[in-house]
PDB file of C-alpha atoms in Angstrom:
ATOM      1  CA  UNK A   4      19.194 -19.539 -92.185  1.00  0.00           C
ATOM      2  CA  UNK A   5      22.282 -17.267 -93.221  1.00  0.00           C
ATOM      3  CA  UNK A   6      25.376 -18.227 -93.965  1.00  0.00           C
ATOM      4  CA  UNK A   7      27.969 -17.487 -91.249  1.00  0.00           C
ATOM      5  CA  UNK A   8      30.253 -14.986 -92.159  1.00  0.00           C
ATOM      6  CA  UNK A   9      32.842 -16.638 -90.218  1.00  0.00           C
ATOM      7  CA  UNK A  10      34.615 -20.003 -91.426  1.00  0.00           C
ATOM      8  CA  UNK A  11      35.122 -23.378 -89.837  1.00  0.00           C
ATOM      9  CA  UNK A  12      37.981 -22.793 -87.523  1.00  0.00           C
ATOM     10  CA  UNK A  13      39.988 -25.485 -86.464  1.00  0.00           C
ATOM     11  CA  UNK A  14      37.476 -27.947 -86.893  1.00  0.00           C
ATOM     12  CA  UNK A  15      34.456 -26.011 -85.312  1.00  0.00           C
ATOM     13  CA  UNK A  16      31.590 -23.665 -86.454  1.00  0.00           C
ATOM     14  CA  UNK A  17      31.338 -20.034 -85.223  1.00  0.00           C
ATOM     15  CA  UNK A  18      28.514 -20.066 -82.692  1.00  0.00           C
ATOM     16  CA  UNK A  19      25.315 -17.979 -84.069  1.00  0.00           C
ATOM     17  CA  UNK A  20      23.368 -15.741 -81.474  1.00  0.00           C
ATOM     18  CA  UNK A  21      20.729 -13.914 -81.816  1.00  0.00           C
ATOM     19  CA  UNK A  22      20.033 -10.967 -80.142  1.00  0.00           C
ATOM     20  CA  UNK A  23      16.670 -10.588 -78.680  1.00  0.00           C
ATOM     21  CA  UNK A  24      13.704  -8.867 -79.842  1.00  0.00           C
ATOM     22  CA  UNK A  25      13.655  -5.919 -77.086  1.00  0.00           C
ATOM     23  CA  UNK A  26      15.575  -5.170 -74.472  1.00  0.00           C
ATOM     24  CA  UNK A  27      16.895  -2.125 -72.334  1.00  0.00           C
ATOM     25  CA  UNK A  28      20.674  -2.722 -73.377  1.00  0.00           C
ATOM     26  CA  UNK A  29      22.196  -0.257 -75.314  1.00  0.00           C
ATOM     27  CA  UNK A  30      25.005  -2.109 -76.711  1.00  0.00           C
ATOM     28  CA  UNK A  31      25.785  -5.483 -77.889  1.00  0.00           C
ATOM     29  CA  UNK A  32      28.141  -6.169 -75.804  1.00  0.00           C
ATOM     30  CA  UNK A  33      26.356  -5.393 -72.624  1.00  0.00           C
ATOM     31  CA  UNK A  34      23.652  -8.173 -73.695  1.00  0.00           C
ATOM     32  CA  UNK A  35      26.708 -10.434 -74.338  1.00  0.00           C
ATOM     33  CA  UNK A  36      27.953 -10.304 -71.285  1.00  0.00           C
ATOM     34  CA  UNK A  37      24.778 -10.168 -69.836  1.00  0.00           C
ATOM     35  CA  UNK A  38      23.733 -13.418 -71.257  1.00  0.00           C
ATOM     36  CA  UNK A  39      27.532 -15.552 -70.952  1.00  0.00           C
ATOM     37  CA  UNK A  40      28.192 -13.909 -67.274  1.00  0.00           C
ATOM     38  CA  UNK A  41      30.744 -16.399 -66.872  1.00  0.00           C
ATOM     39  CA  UNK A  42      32.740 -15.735 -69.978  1.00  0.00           C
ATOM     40  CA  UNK A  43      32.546 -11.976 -69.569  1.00  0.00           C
ATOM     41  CA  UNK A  44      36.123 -11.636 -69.355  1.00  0.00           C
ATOM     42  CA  UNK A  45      36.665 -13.616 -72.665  1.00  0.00           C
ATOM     43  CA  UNK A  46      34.173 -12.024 -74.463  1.00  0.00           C
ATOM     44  CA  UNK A  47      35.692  -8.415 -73.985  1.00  0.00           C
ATOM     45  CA  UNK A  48      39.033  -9.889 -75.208  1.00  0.00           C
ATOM     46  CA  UNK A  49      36.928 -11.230 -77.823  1.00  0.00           C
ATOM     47  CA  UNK A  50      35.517  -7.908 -78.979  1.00  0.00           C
ATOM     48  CA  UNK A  51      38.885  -6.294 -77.905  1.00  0.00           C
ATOM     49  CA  UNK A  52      40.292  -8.072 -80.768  1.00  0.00           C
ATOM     50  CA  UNK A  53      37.516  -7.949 -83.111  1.00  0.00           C
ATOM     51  CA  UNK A  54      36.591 -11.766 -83.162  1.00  0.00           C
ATOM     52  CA  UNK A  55      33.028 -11.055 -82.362  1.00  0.00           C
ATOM     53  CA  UNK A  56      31.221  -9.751 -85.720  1.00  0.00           C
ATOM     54  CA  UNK A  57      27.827  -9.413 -87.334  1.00  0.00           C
ATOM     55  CA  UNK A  58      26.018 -10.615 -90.207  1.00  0.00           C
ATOM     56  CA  UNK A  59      28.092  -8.895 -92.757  1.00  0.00           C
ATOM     57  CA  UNK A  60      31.356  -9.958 -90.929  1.00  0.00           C
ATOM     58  CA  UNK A  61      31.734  -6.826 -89.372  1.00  0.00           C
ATOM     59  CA  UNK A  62      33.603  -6.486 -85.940  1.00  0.00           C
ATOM     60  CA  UNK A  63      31.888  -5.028 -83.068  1.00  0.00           C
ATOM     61  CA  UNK A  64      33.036  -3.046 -80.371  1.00  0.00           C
ATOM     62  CA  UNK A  65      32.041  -1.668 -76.906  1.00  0.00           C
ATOM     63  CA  UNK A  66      29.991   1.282 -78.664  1.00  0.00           C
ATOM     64  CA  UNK A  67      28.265  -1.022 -80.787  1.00  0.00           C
ATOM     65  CA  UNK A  68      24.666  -0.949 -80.094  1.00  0.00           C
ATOM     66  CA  UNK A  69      22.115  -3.229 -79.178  1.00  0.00           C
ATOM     67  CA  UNK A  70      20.365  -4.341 -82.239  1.00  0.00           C
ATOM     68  CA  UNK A  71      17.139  -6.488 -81.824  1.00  0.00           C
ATOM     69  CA  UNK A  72      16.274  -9.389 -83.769  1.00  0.00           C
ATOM     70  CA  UNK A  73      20.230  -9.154 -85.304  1.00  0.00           C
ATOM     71  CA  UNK A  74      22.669 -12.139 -85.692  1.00  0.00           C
ATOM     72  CA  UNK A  75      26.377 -12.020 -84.783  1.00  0.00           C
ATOM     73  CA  UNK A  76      28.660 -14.726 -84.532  1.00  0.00           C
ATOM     74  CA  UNK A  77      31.982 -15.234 -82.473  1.00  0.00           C
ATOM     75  CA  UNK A  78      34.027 -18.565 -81.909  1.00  0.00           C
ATOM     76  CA  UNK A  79      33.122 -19.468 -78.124  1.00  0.00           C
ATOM     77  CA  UNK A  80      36.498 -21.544 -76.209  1.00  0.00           C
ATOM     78  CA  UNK A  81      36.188 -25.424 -76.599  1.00  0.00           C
ATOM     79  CA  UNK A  82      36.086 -26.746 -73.256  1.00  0.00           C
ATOM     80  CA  UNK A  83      39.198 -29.195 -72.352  1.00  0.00           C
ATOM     81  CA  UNK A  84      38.555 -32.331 -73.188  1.00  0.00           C
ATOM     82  CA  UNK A  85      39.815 -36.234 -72.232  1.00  0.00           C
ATOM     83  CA  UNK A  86      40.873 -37.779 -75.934  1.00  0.00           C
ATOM     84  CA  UNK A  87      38.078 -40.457 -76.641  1.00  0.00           C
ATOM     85  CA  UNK A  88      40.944 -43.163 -77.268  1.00  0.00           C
ATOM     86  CA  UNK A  89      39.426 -45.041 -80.809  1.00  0.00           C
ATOM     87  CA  UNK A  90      40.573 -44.297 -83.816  1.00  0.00           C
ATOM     88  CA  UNK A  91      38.288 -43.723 -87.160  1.00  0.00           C
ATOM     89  CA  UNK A  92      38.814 -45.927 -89.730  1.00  0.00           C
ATOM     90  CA  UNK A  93      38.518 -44.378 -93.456  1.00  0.00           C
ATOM     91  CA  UNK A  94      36.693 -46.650 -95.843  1.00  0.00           C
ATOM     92  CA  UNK A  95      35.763 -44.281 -98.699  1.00  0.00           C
ATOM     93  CA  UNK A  96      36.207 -40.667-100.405  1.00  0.00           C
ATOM     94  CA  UNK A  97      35.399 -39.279-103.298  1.00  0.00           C
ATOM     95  CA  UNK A  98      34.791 -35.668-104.403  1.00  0.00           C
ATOM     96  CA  UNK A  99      31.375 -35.945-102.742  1.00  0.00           C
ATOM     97  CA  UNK A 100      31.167 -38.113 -99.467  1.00  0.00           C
ATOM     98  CA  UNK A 101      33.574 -39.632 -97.382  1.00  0.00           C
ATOM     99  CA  UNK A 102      32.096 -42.741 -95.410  1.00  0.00           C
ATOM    100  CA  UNK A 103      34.140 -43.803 -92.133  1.00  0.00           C
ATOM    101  CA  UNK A 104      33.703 -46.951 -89.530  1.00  0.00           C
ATOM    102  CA  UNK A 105      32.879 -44.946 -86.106  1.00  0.00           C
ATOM    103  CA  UNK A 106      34.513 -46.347 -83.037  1.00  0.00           C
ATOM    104  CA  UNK A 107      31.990 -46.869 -80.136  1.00  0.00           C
ATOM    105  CA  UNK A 108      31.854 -44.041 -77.835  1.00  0.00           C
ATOM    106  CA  UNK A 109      32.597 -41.336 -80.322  1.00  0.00           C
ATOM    107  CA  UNK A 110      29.984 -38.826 -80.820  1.00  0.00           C
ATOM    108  CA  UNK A 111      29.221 -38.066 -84.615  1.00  0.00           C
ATOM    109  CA  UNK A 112      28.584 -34.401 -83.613  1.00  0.00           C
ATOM    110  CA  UNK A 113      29.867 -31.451 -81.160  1.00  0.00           C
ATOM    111  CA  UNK A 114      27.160 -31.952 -78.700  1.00  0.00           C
ATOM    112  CA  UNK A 115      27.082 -31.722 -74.918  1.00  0.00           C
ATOM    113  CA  UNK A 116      30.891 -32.431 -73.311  1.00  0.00           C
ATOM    114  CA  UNK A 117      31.636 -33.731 -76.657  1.00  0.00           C
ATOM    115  CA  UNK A 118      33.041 -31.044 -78.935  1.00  0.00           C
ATOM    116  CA  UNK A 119      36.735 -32.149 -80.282  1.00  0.00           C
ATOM    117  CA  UNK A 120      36.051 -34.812 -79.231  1.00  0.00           C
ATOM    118  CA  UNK A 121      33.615 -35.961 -82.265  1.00  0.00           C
ATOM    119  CA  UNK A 122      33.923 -37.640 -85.400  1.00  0.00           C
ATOM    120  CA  UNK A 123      32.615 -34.650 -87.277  1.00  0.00           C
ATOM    121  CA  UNK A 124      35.475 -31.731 -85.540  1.00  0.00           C
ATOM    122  CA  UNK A 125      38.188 -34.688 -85.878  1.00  0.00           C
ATOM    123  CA  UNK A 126      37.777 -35.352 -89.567  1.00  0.00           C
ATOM    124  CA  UNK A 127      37.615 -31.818 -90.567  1.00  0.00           C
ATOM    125  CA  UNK A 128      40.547 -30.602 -88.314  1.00  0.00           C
ATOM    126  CA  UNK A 129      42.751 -34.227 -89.516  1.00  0.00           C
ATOM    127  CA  UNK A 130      42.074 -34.136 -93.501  1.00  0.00           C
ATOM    128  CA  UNK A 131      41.282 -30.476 -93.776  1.00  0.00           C
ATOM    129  CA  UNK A 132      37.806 -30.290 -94.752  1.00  0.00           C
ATOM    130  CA  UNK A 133      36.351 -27.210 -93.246  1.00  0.00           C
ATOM    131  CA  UNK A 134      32.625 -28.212 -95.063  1.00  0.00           C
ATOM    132  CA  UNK A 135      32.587 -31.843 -93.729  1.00  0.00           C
ATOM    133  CA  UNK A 136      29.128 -32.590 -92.542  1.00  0.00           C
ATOM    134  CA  UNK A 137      27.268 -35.889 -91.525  1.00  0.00           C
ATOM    135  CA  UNK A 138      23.984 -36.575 -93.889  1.00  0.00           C
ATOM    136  CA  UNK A 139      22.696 -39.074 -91.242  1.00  0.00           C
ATOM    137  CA  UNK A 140      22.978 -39.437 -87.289  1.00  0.00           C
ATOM    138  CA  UNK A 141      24.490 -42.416 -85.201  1.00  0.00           C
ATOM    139  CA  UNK A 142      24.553 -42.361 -81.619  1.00  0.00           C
ATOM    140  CA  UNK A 143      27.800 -41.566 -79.610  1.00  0.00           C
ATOM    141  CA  UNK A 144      27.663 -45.623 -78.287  1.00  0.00           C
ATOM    142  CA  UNK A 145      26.839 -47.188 -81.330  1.00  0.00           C
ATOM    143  CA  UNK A 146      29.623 -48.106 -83.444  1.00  0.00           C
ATOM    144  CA  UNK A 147      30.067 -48.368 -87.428  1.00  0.00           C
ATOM    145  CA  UNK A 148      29.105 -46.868 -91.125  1.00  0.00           C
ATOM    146  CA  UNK A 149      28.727 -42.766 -91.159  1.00  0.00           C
ATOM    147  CA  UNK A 150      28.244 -40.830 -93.980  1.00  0.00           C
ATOM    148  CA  UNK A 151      29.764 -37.356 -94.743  1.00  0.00           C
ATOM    149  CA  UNK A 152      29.061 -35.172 -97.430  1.00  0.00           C
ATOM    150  CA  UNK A 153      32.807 -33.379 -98.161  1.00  0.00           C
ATOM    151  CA  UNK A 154      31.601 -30.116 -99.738  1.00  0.00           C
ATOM    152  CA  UNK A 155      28.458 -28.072 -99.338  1.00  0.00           C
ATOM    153  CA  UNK A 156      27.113 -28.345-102.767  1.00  0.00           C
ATOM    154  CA  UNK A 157      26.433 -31.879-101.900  1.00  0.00           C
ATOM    155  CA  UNK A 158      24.842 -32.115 -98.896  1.00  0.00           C
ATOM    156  CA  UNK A 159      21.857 -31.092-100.169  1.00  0.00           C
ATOM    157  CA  UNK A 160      20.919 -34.238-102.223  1.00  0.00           C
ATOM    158  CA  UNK A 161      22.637 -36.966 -99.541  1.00  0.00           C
ATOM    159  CA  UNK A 162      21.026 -35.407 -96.838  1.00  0.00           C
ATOM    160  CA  UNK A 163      17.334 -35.521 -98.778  1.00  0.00           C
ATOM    161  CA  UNK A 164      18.178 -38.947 -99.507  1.00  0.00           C
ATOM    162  CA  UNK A 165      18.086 -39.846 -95.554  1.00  0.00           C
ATOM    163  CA  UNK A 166      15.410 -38.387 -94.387  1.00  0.00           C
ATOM    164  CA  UNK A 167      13.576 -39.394 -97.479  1.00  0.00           C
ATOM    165  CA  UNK A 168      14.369 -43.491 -96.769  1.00  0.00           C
ATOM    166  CA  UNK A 169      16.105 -43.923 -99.663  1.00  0.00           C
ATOM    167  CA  UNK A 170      18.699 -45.625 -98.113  1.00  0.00           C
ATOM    168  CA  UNK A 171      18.734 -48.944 -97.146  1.00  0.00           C
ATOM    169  CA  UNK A 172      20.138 -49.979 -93.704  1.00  0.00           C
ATOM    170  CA  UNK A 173      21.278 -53.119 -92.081  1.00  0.00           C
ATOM    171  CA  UNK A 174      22.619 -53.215 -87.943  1.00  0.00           C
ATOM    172  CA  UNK A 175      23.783 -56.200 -86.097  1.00  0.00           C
ATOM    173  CA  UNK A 176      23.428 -56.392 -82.103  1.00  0.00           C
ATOM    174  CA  UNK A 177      24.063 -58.934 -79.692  1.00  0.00           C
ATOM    175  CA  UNK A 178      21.684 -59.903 -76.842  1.00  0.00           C
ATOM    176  CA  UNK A 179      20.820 -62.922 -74.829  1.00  0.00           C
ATOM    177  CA  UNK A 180      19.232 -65.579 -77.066  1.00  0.00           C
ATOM    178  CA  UNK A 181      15.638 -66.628 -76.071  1.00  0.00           C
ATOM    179  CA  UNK A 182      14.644 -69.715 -77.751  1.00  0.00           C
ATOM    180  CA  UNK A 183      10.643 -68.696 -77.088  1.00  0.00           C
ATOM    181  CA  UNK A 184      11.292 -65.441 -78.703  1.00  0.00           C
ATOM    182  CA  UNK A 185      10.191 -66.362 -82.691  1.00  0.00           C
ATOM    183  CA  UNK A 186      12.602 -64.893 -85.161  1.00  0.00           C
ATOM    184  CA  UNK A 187      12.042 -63.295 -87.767  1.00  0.00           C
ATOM    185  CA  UNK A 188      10.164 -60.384 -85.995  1.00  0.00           C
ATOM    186  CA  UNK A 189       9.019 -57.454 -87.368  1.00  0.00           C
ATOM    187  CA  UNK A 190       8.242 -54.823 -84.275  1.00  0.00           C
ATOM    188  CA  UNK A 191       5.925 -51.966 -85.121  1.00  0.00           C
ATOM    189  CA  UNK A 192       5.065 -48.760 -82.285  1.00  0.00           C
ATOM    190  CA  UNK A 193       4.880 -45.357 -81.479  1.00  0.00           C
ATOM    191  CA  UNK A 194       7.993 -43.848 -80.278  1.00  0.00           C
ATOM    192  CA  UNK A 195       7.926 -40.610 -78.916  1.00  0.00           C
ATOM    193  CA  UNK A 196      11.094 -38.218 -77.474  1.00  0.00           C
ATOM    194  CA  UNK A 197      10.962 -35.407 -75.365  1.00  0.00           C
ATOM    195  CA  UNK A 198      13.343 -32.749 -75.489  1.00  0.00           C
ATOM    196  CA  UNK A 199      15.208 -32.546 -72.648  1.00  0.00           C
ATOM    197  CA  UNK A 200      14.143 -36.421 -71.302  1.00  0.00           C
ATOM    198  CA  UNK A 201      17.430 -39.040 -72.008  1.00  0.00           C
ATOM    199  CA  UNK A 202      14.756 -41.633 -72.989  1.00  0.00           C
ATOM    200  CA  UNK A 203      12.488 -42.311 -75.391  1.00  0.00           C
ATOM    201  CA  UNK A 204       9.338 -44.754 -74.810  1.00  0.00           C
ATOM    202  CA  UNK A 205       6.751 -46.394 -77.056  1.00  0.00           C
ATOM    203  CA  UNK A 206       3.453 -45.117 -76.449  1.00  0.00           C
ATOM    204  CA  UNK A 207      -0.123 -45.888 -77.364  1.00  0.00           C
ATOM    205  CA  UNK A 208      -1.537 -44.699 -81.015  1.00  0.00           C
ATOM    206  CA  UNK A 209      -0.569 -45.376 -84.601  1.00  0.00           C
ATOM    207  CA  UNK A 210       2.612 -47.162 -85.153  1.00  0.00           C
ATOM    208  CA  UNK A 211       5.500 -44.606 -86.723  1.00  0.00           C
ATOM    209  CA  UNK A 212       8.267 -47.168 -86.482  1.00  0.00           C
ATOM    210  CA  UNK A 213       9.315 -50.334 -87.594  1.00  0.00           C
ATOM    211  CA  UNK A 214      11.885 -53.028 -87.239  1.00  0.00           C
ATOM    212  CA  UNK A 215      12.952 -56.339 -88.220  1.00  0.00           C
ATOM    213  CA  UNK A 216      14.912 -58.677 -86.343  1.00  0.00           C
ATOM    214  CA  UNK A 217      16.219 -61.599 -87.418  1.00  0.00           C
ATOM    215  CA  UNK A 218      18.897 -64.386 -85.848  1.00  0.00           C
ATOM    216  CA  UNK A 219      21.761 -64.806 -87.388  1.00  0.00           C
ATOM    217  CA  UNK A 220      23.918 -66.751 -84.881  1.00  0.00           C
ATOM    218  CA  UNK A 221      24.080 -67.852 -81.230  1.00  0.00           C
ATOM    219  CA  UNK A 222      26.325 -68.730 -78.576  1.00  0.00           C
ATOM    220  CA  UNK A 223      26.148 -69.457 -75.479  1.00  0.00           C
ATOM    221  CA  UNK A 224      23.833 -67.685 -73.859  1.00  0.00           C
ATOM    222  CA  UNK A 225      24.218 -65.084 -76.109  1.00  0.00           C
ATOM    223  CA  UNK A 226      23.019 -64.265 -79.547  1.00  0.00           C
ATOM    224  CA  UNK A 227      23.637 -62.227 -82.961  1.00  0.00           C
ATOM    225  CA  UNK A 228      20.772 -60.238 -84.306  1.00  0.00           C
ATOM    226  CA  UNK A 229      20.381 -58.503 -87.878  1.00  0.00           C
ATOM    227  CA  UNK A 230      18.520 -55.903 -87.559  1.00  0.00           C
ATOM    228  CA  UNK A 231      16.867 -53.688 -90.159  1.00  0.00           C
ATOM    229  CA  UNK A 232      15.310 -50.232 -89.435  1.00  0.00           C
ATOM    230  CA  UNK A 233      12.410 -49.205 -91.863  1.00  0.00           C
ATOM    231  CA  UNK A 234      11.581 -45.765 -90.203  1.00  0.00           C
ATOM    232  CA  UNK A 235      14.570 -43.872 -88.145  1.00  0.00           C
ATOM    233  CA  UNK A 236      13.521 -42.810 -85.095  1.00  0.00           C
ATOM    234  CA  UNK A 237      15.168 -41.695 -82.011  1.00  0.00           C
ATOM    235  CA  UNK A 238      16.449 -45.091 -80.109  1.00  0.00           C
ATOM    236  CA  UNK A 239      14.114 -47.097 -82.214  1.00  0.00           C
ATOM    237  CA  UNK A 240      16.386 -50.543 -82.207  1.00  0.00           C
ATOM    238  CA  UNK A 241      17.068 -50.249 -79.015  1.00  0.00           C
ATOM    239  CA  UNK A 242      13.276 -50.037 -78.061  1.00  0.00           C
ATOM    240  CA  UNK A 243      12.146 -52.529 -80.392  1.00  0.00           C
ATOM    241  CA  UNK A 244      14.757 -55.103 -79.073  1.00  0.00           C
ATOM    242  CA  UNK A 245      13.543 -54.357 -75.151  1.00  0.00           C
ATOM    243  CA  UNK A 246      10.197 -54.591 -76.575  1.00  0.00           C
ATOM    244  CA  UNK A 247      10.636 -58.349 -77.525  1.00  0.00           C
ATOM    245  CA  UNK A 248      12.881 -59.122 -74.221  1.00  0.00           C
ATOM    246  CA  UNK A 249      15.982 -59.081 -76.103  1.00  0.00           C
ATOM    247  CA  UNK A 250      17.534 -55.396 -74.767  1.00  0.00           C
ATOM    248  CA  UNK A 251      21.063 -54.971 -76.420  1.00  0.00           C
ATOM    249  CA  UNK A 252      23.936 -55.822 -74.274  1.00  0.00           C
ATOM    250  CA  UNK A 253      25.488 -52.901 -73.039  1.00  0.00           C
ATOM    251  CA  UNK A 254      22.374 -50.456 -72.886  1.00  0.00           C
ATOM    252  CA  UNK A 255      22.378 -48.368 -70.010  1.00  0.00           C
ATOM    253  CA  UNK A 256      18.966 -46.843 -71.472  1.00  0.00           C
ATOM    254  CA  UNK A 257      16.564 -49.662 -71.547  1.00  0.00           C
ATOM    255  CA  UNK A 258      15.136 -50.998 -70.055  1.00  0.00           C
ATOM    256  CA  UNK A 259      16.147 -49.432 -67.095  1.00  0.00           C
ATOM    257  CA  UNK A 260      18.807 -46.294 -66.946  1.00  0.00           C
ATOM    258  CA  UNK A 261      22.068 -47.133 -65.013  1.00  0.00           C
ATOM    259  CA  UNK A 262      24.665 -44.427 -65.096  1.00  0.00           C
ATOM    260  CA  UNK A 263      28.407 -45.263 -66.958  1.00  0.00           C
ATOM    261  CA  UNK A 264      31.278 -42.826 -66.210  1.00  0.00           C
ATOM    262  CA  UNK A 265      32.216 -40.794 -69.261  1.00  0.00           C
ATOM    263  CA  UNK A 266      35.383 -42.784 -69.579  1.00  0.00           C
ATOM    264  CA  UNK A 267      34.277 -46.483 -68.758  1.00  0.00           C
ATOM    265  CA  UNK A 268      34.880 -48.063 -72.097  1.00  0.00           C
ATOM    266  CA  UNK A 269      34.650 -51.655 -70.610  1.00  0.00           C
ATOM    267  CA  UNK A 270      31.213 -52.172 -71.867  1.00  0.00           C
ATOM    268  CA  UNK A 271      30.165 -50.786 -75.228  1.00  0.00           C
ATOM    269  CA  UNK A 272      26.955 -51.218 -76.601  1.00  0.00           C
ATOM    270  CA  UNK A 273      26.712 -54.146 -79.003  1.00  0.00           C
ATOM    271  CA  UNK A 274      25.072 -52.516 -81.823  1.00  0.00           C
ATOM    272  CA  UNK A 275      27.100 -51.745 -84.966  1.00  0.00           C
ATOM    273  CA  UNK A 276      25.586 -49.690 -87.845  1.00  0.00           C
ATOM    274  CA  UNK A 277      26.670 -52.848 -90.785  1.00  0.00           C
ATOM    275  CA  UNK A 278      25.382 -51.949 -94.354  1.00  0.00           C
ATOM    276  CA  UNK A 279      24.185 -48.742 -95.883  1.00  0.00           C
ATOM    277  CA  UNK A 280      22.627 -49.259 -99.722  1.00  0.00           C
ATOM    278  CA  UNK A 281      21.665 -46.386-101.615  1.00  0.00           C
ATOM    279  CA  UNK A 282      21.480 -45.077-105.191  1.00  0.00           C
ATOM    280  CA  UNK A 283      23.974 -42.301-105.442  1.00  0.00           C
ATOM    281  CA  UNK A 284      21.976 -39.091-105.663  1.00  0.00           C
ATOM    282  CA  UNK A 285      24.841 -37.351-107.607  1.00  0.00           C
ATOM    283  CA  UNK A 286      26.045 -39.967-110.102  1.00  0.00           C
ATOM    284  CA  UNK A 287      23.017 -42.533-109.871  1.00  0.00           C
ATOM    285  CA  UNK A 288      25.443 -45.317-109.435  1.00  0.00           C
ATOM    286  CA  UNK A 289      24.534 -48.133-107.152  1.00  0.00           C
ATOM    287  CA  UNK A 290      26.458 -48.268-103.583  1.00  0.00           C
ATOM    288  CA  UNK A 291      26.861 -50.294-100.607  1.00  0.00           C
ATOM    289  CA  UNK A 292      29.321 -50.074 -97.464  1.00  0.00           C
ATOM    290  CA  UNK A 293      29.790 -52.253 -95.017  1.00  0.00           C
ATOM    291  CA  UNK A 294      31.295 -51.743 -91.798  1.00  0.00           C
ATOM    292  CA  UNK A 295      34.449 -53.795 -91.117  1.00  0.00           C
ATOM    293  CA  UNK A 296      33.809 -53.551 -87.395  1.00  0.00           C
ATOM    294  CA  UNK A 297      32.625 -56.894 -85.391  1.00  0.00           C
ATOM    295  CA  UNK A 298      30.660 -56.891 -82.260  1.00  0.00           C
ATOM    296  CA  UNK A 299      32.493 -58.799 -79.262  1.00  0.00           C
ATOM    297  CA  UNK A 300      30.904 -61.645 -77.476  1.00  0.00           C
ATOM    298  CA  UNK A 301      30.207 -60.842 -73.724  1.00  0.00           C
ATOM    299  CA  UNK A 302      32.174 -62.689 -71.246  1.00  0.00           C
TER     300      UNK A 302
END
């Protein structure tokens, strides 16, 4: 992929589009508008002013034509959103990564009705890091350790390290405590997601995830779980817990969907992202974070 010729800009990436491979436009701009029909009044005050360029940075206009298969780039309006009201917590930077305790109900990412509203667009916009980018994912209700490389030179190796399983990660959740349930557990299945479906589901065939769970406390009715990922896949604690009758408090996902108003913070999901263990791709040094987070007991 090519490298935007357009920077960061307060906090966000340039959106990238790409025109299609035939068409009977004759100008850019008519596919533009064409395409964003309910922005075409901002996108002729976009061209008007020459924020809308091409691959080589270069501003196009209404007589700029249609070019098939070509890239061009132009900062599209954030929409207006409610302030997600958690703050991030900063437990380490360097020249290379900056690791940060994320507050439940944040998303890591611009995605969706989160844009600004992300861990990612408020880091770069608060400690001015235009090349901030997340090696790793967490989802926007589960809370604790993300990892950010600070520069683009180093996302490369952080990122490899990831997907690669070099790192070693630790979560804690709380769930109802089942004495018949045997702990230690390890939970192995196929886990499959759809685009475009909210869920994923464990299917028939060869396993492609795995989990332990282990008790570390209870009480009450209630119990906390270590849990330890081997594989990463999309919802996979989550599953594995509802798999063993021991669904995380707080899921509206599984095992049955139940719909939470954007701004109903009353119940977060009681899974926190605790440890993350690695050997430093850049300096080969040992590391370990841990969240300073803690789960709440339901009441």
């Amino acid at each position: 992929m090519s490298r935007s010729p357009l920077p960061v800009r307060d906090g966000l990436n340039p959106s990238r589009i790409r025109q299609p491979d035939s068409g009977l436009w004759e100008t850019t701009l008519e596919y533009l508008l064409e395409r964003f029909p309910q922005d075409s009044e901002r996108l002729r005050e976009k061209v008007a002013a020459g924020e809308v360029v091409d691959e080589k940075g270069v501003g196009i206009d209404e007589q700029t034509a249609f070019a098939p298969r070509r890239f061009v780039y132009l900062y599209r309006d954030p929409p207006v959103e409610t302030r997600v009201p958690f703050e991030i917590d900063i437990l380490h930077r360097d020249d290379n990564i900056l690791v940060i305790d994320k507050p439940h109900f944040l998303a890591s990412t611009p995605r969706g009705r989160y844009i600004a509203e992300s861990a990612l667009v408020r880091l770069r916009r608060d400690l001015d890091l235009p090349e901030l980018s997340p090696a790793h994912r967490l989802d926007r209700v589960t809370a604790g350790l993300l990892l950010f490389t600070v520069h683009q030179q180093a996302r490369r190796g952080y990122q490899t390290m990831f997907a690669d399983r070099l790192v070693s990660k630790e979560y804690e959740a709380i769930a109802r405590y089942d004495a018949d349930v045997v702990t230690p557990a390890v939970v192995r299945s196929r886990i499959v997601k759809e685009r475009g479906v909210l869920k994923a589901q464990e299917i028939e065939g060869d396993p492609n995830s795995e989990s332990r769970i282990e008790l570390v406390e209870t009480h009450g009715e209630y119990a906390r779980y270590r849990l330890i990922p081997h594989t990463g896949k999309t919802h996979q604690l989550r599953l594995h817990m509802t798999s063993v009758g021991l669904p995380i408090h707080g899921d509206n996902f599984y095992p049955t969907f139940y719909d939470v108003a954007a701004e109903d913070y009353s119940n977060p999901l009681r899974l926190l992202s605790k440890v993350l263990e690695f050997k430093d791709p850049v300096s080969g040094e040992n590391r370990r974070f841990e969240s300073k987070l803690t789960l709440s007991w339901p009441t």
